[in-house]
PDB file of C-alpha atoms in Angstrom:
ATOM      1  CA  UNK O 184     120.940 121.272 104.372  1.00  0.00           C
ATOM      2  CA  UNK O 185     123.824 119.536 102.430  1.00  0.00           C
ATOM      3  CA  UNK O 186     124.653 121.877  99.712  1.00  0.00           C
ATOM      4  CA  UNK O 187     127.547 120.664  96.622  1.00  0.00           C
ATOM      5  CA  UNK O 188     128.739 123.543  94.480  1.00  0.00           C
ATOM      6  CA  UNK O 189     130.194 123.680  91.448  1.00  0.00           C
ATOM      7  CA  UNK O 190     130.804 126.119  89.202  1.00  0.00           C
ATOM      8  CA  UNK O 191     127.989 126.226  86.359  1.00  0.00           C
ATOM      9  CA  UNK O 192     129.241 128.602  83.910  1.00  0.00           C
ATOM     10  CA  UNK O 193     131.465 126.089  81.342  1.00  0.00           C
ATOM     11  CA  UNK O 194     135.399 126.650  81.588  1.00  0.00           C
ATOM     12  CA  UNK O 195     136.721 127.284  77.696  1.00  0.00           C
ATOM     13  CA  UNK O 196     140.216 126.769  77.617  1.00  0.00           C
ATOM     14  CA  UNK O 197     143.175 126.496  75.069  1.00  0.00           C
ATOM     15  CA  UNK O 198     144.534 122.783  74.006  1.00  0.00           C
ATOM     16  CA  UNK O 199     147.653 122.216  76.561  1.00  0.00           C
ATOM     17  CA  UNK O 200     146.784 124.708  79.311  1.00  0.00           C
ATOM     18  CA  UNK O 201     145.649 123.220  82.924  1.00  0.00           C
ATOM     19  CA  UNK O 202     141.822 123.244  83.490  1.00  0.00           C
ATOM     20  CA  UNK O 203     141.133 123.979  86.881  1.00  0.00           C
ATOM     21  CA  UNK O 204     137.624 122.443  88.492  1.00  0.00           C
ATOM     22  CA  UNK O 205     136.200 123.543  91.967  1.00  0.00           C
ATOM     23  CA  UNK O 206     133.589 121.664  94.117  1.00  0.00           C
ATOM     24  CA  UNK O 207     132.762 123.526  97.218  1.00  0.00           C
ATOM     25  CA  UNK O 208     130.347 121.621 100.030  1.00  0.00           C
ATOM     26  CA  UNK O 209     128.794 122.751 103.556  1.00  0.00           C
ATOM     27  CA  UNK O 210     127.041 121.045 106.230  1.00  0.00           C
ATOM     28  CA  UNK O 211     128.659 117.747 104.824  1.00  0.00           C
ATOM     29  CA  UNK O 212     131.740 115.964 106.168  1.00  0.00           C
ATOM     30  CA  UNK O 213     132.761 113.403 103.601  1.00  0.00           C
ATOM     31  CA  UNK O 214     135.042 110.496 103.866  1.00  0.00           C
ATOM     32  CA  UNK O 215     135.307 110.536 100.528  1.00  0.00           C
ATOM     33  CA  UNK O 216     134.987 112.786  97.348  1.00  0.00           C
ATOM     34  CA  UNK O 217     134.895 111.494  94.194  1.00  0.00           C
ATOM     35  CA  UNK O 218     135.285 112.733  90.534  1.00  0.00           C
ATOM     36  CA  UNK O 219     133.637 111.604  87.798  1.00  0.00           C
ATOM     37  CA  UNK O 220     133.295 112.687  84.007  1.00  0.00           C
ATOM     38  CA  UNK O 221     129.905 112.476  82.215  1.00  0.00           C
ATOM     39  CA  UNK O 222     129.483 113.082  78.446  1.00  0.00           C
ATOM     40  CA  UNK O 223     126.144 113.755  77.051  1.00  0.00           C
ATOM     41  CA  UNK O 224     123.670 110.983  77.342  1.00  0.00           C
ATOM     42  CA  UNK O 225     126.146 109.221  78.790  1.00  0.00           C
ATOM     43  CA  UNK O 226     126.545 107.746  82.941  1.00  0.00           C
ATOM     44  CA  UNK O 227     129.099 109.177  84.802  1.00  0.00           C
ATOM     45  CA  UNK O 228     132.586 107.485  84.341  1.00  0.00           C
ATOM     46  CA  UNK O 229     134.812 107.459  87.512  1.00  0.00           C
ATOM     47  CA  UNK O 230     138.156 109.213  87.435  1.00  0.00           C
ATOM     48  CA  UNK O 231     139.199 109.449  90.879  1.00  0.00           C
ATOM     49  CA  UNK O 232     138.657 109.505  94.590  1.00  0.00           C
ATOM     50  CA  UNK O 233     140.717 111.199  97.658  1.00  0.00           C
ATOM     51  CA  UNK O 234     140.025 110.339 101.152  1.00  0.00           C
ATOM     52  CA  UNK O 235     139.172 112.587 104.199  1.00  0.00           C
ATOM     53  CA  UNK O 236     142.366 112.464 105.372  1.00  0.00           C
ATOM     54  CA  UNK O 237     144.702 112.779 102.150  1.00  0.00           C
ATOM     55  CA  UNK O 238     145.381 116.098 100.625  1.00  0.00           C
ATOM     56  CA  UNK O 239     146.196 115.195  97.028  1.00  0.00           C
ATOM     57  CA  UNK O 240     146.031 112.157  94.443  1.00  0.00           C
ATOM     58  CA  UNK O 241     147.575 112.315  91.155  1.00  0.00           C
ATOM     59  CA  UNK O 242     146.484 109.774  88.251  1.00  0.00           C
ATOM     60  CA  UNK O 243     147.845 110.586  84.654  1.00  0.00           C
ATOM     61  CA  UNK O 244     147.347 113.705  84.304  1.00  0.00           C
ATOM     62  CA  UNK O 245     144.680 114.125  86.588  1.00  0.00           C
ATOM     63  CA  UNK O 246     144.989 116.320  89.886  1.00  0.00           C
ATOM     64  CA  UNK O 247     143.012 116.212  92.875  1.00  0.00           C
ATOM     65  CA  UNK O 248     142.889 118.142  95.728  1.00  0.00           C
ATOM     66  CA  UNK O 249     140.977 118.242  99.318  1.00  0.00           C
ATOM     67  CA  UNK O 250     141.293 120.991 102.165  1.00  0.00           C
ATOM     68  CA  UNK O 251     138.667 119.586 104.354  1.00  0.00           C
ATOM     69  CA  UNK O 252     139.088 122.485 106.567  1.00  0.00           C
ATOM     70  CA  UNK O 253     137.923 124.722 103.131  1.00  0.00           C
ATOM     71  CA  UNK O 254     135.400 122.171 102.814  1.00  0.00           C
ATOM     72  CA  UNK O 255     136.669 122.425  99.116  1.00  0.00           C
ATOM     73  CA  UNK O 256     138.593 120.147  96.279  1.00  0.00           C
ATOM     74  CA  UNK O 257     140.164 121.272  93.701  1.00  0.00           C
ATOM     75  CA  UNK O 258     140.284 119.114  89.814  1.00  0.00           C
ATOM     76  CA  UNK O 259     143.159 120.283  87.591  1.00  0.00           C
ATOM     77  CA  UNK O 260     143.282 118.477  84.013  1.00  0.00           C
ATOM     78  CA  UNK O 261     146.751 119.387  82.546  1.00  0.00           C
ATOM     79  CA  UNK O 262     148.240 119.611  79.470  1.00  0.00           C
ATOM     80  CA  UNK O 263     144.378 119.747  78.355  1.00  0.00           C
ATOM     81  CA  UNK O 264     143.385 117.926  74.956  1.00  0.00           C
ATOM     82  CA  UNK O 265     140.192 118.411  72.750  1.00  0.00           C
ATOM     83  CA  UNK O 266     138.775 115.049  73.845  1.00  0.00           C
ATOM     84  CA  UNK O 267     138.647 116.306  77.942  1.00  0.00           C
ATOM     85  CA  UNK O 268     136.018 117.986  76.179  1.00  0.00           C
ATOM     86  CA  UNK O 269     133.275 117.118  78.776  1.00  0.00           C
ATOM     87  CA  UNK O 270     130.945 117.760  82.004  1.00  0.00           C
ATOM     88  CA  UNK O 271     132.929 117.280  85.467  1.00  0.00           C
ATOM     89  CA  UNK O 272     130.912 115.916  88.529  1.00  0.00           C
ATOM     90  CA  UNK O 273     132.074 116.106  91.628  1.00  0.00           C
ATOM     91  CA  UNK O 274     130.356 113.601  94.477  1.00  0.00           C
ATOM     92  CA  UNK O 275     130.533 113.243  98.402  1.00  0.00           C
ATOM     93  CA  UNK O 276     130.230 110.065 100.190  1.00  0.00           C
ATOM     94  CA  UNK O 277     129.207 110.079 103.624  1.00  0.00           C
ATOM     95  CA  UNK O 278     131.382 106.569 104.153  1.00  0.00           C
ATOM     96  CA  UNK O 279     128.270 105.089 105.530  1.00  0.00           C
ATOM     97  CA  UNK O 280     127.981 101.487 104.344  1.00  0.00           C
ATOM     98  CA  UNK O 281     124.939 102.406 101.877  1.00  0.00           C
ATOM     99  CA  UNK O 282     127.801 104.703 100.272  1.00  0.00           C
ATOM    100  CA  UNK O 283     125.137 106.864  98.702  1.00  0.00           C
ATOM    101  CA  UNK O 284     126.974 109.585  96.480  1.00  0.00           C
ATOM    102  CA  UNK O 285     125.596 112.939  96.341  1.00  0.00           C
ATOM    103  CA  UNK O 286     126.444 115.206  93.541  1.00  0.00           C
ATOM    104  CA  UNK O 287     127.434 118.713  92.354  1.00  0.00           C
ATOM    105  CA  UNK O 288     125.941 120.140  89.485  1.00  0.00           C
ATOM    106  CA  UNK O 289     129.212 119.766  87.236  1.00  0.00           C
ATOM    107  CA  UNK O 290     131.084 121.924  85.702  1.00  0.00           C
ATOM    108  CA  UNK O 291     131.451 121.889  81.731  1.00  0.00           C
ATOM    109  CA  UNK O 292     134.981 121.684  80.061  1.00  0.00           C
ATOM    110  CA  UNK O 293     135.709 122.448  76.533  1.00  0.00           C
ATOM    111  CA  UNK O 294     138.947 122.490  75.629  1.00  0.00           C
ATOM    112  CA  UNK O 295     139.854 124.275  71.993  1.00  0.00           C
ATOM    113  CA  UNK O 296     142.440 123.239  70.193  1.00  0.00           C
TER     114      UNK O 296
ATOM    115  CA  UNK N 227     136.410  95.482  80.387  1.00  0.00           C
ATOM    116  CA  UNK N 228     133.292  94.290  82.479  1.00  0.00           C
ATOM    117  CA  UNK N 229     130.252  96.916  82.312  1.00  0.00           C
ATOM    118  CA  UNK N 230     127.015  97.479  83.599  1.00  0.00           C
ATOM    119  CA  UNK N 231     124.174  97.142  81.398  1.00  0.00           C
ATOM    120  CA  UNK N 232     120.792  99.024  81.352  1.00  0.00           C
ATOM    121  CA  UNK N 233     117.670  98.111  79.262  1.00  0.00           C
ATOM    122  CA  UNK N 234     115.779  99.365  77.254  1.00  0.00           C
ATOM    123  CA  UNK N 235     118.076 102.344  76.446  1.00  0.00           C
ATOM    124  CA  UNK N 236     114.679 104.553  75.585  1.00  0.00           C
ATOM    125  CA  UNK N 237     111.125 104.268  77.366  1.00  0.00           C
ATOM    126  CA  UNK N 238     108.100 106.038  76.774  1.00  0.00           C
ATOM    127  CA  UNK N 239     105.057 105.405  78.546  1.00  0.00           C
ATOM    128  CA  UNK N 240     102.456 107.049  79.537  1.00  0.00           C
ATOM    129  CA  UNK N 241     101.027 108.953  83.009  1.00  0.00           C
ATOM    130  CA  UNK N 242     100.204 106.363  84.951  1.00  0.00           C
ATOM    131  CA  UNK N 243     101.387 103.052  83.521  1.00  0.00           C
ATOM    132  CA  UNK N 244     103.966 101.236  85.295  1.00  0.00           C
ATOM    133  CA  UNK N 245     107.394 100.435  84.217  1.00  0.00           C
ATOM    134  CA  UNK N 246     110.469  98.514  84.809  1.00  0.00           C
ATOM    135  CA  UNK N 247     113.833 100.065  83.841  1.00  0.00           C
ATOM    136  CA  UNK N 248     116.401  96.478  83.722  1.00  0.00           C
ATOM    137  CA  UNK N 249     120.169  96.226  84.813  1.00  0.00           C
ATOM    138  CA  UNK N 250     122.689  93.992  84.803  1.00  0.00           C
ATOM    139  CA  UNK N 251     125.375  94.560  87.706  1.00  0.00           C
ATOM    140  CA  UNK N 252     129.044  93.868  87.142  1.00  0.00           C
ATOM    141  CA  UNK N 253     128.723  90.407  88.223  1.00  0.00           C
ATOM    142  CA  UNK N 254     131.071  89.474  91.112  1.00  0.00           C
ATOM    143  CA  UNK N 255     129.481  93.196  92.602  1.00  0.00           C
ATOM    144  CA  UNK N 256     127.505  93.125  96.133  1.00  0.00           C
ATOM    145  CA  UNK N 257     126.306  96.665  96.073  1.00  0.00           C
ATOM    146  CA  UNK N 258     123.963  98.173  93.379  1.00  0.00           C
ATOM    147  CA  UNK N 259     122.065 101.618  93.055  1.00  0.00           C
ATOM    148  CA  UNK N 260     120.160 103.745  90.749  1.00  0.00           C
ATOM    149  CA  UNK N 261     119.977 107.052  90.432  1.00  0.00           C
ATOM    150  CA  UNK N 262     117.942 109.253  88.318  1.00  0.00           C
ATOM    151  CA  UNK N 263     119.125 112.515  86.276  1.00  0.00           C
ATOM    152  CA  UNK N 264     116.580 114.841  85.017  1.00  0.00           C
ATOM    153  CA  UNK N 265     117.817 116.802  82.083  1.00  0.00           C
ATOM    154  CA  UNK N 266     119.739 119.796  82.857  1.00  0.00           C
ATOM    155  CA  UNK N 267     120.016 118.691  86.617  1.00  0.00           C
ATOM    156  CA  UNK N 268     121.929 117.020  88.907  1.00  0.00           C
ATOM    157  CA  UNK N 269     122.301 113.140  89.210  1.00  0.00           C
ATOM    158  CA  UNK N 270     120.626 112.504  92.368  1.00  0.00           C
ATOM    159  CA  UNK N 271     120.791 109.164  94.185  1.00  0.00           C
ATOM    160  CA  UNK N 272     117.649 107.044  94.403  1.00  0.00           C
ATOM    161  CA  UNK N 273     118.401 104.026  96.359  1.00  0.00           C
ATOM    162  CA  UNK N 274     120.801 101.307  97.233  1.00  0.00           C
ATOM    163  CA  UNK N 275     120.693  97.842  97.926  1.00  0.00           C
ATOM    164  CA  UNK N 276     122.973  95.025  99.620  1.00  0.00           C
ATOM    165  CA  UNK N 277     122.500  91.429 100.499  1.00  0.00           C
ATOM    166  CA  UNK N 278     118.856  91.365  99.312  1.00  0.00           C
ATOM    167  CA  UNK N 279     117.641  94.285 100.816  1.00  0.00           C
ATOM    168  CA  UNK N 280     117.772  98.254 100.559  1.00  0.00           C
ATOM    169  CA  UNK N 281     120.443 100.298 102.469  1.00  0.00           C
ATOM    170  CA  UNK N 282     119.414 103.437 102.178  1.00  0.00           C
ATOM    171  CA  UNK N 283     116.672 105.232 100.014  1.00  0.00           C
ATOM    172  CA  UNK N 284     115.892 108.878  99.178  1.00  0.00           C
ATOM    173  CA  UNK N 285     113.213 111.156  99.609  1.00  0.00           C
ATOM    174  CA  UNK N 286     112.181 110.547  95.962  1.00  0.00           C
ATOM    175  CA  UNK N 287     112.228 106.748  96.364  1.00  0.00           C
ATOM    176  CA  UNK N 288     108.739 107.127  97.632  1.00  0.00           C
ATOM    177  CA  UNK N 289     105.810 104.099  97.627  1.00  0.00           C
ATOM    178  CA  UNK N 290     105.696 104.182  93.577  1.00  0.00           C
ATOM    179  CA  UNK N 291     109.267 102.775  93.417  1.00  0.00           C
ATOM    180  CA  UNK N 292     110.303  99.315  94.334  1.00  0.00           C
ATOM    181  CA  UNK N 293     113.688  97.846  93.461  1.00  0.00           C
ATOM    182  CA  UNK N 294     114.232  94.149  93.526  1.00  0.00           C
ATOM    183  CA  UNK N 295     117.257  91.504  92.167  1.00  0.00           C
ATOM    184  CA  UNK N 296     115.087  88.542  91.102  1.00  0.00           C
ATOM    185  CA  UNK N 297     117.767  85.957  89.730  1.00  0.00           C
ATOM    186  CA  UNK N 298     121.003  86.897  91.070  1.00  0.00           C
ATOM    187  CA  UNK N 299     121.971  88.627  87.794  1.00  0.00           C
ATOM    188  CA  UNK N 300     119.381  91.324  87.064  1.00  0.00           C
ATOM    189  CA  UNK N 301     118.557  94.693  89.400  1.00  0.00           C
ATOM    190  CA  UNK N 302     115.227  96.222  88.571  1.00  0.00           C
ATOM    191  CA  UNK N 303     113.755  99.401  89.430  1.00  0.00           C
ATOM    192  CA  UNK N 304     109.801  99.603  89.037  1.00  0.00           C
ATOM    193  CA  UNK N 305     107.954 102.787  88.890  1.00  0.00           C
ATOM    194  CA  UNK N 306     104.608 101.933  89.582  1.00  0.00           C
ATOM    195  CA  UNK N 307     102.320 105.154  88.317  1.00  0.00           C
ATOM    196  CA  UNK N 308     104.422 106.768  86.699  1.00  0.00           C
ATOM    197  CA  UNK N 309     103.801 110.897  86.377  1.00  0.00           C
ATOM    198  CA  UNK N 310     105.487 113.538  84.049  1.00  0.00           C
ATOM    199  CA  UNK N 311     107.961 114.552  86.450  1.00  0.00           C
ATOM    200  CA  UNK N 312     109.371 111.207  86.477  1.00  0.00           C
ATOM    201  CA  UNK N 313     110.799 111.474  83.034  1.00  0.00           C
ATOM    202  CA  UNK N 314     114.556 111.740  83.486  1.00  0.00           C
ATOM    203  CA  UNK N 315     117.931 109.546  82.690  1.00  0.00           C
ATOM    204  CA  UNK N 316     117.612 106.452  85.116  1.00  0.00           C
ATOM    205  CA  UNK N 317     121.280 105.232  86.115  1.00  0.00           C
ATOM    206  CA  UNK N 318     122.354 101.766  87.705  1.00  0.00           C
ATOM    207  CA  UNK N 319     125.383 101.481  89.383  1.00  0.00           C
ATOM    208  CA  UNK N 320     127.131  98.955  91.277  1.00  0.00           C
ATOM    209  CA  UNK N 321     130.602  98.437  92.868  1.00  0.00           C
ATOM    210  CA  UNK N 322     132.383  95.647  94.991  1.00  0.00           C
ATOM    211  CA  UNK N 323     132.813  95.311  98.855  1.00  0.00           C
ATOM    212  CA  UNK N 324     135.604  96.730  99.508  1.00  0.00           C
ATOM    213  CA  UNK N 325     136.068  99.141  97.081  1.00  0.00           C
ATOM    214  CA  UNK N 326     134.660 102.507  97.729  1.00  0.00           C
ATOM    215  CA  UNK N 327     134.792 103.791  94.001  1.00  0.00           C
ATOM    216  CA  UNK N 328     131.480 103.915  92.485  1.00  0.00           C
ATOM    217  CA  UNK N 329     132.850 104.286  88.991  1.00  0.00           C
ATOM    218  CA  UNK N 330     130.948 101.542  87.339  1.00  0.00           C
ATOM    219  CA  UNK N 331     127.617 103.411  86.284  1.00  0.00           C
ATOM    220  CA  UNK N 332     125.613 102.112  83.486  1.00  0.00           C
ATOM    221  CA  UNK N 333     124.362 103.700  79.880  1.00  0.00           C
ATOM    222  CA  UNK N 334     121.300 104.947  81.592  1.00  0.00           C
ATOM    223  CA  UNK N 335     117.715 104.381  80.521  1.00  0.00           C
ATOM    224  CA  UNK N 336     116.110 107.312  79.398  1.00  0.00           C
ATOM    225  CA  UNK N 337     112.329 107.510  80.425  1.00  0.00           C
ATOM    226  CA  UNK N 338     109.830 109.903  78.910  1.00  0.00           C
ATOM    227  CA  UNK N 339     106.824 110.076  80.545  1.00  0.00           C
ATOM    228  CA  UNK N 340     103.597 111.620  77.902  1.00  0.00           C
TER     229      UNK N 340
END
């Protein structure tokens, strides 16, 4: 079965450094993967979304990765700031025209200033 | 900015009443979804709908749920007997044709079932 991991343990880090998010899927070959930040109580905001066939996307200061052949992506958050405080969702989209998303667990980010 | 809105924001019913959790798409949208997030879980898709009709549901989105866009502005999503496990965050989402981002998710609904 489809299986989305993230890692569930939250990732503390100092104000400035580069946070560093992993989503790893198997039996599942997106066109898409999409991140997305929730806060609590809150939906899931979009932040960004690479294509099967691109490697990285950049968007402020927002990094995204996707080795396809890793089945993995990779979310870096630099120069970090107390108000990326939040949960981190990663999501996989089949590219079927329904464009269901399915969704890792999310990792938490609390960055300490 | 345009957003999606949910109503109410907080539902509590109880075991076996029905309910109906209310959206409002992003208005010039054509595709629109809910998804449900128990607490502590994983948001897990629920079912989608185009051009009057559903694209794809989940295993969840068994015979107690019915979705349905009755005026061309509103997106419902009915729970007909509702049971404990049901109680979760309810989502609505909805995006345009052509783009594949699904970033416009509403507040939620929050539904405790007692």
């Amino acid at each position: 079965s489809q299986k989305i991991e993230q890692n569930s343990e939250a990732l503390n880090i100092q104000e400035g450094k580069t946070a560093t998010l992993t989503c790893n899927y198997t039996n599942y070959s997106p066109a898409y993967l999409q991140w997305y930040r929730q806060d609590p109580g809150r939906g899931p905001v979009f932040l960004l979304l690479i294509r099967e066939n691109e490697k990285e996307k950049r968007k402020e200061r927002l990094k995204v990765t996707f080795d396809t052949t890793l089945k993995q992506s990779l979310f870096h958050i630099t120069a970090s700031q107390p108000a990326d405080s939040a949960t981190y969702l990663c999501a996989l989209d089949s590219g079927a025209a329904g464009n269901k998303l399915t969704f890792g667990g999310g990792t938490r980010v609390l960055v300490k200033p | 900015e345009p957003e999606v809105t949910q109503t109410p924001s907080h539902q509590v019913t109880q075991m076996g009443q029905e309910v109906i959790l209310r959206c409002v798409p992003i208005s010039n949208h054509l595709y629109f979804y809910w998804y449900r997030q128990i607490l502590g879980q994983k948001v897990e898709f629920l079912v989608s709908f185009y051009n009057n009709e559903i694209s794809e549901k989940s295993e969840i989105f068994d015979d107690q749920f019915s979705v349905e866009r009755p005026d061309g502005s509103n997106f419902t999503l009915k729970i007909r007997s509702t049971k404990l496990e049901d109680s979760a965050m309810y989502f609505c989402a909805s995006r345009p044709y052509r783009d594949r981002s699904q970033g416009y998710f509403g507040p939620g609904t929050r539904l405790t079932v007692t």
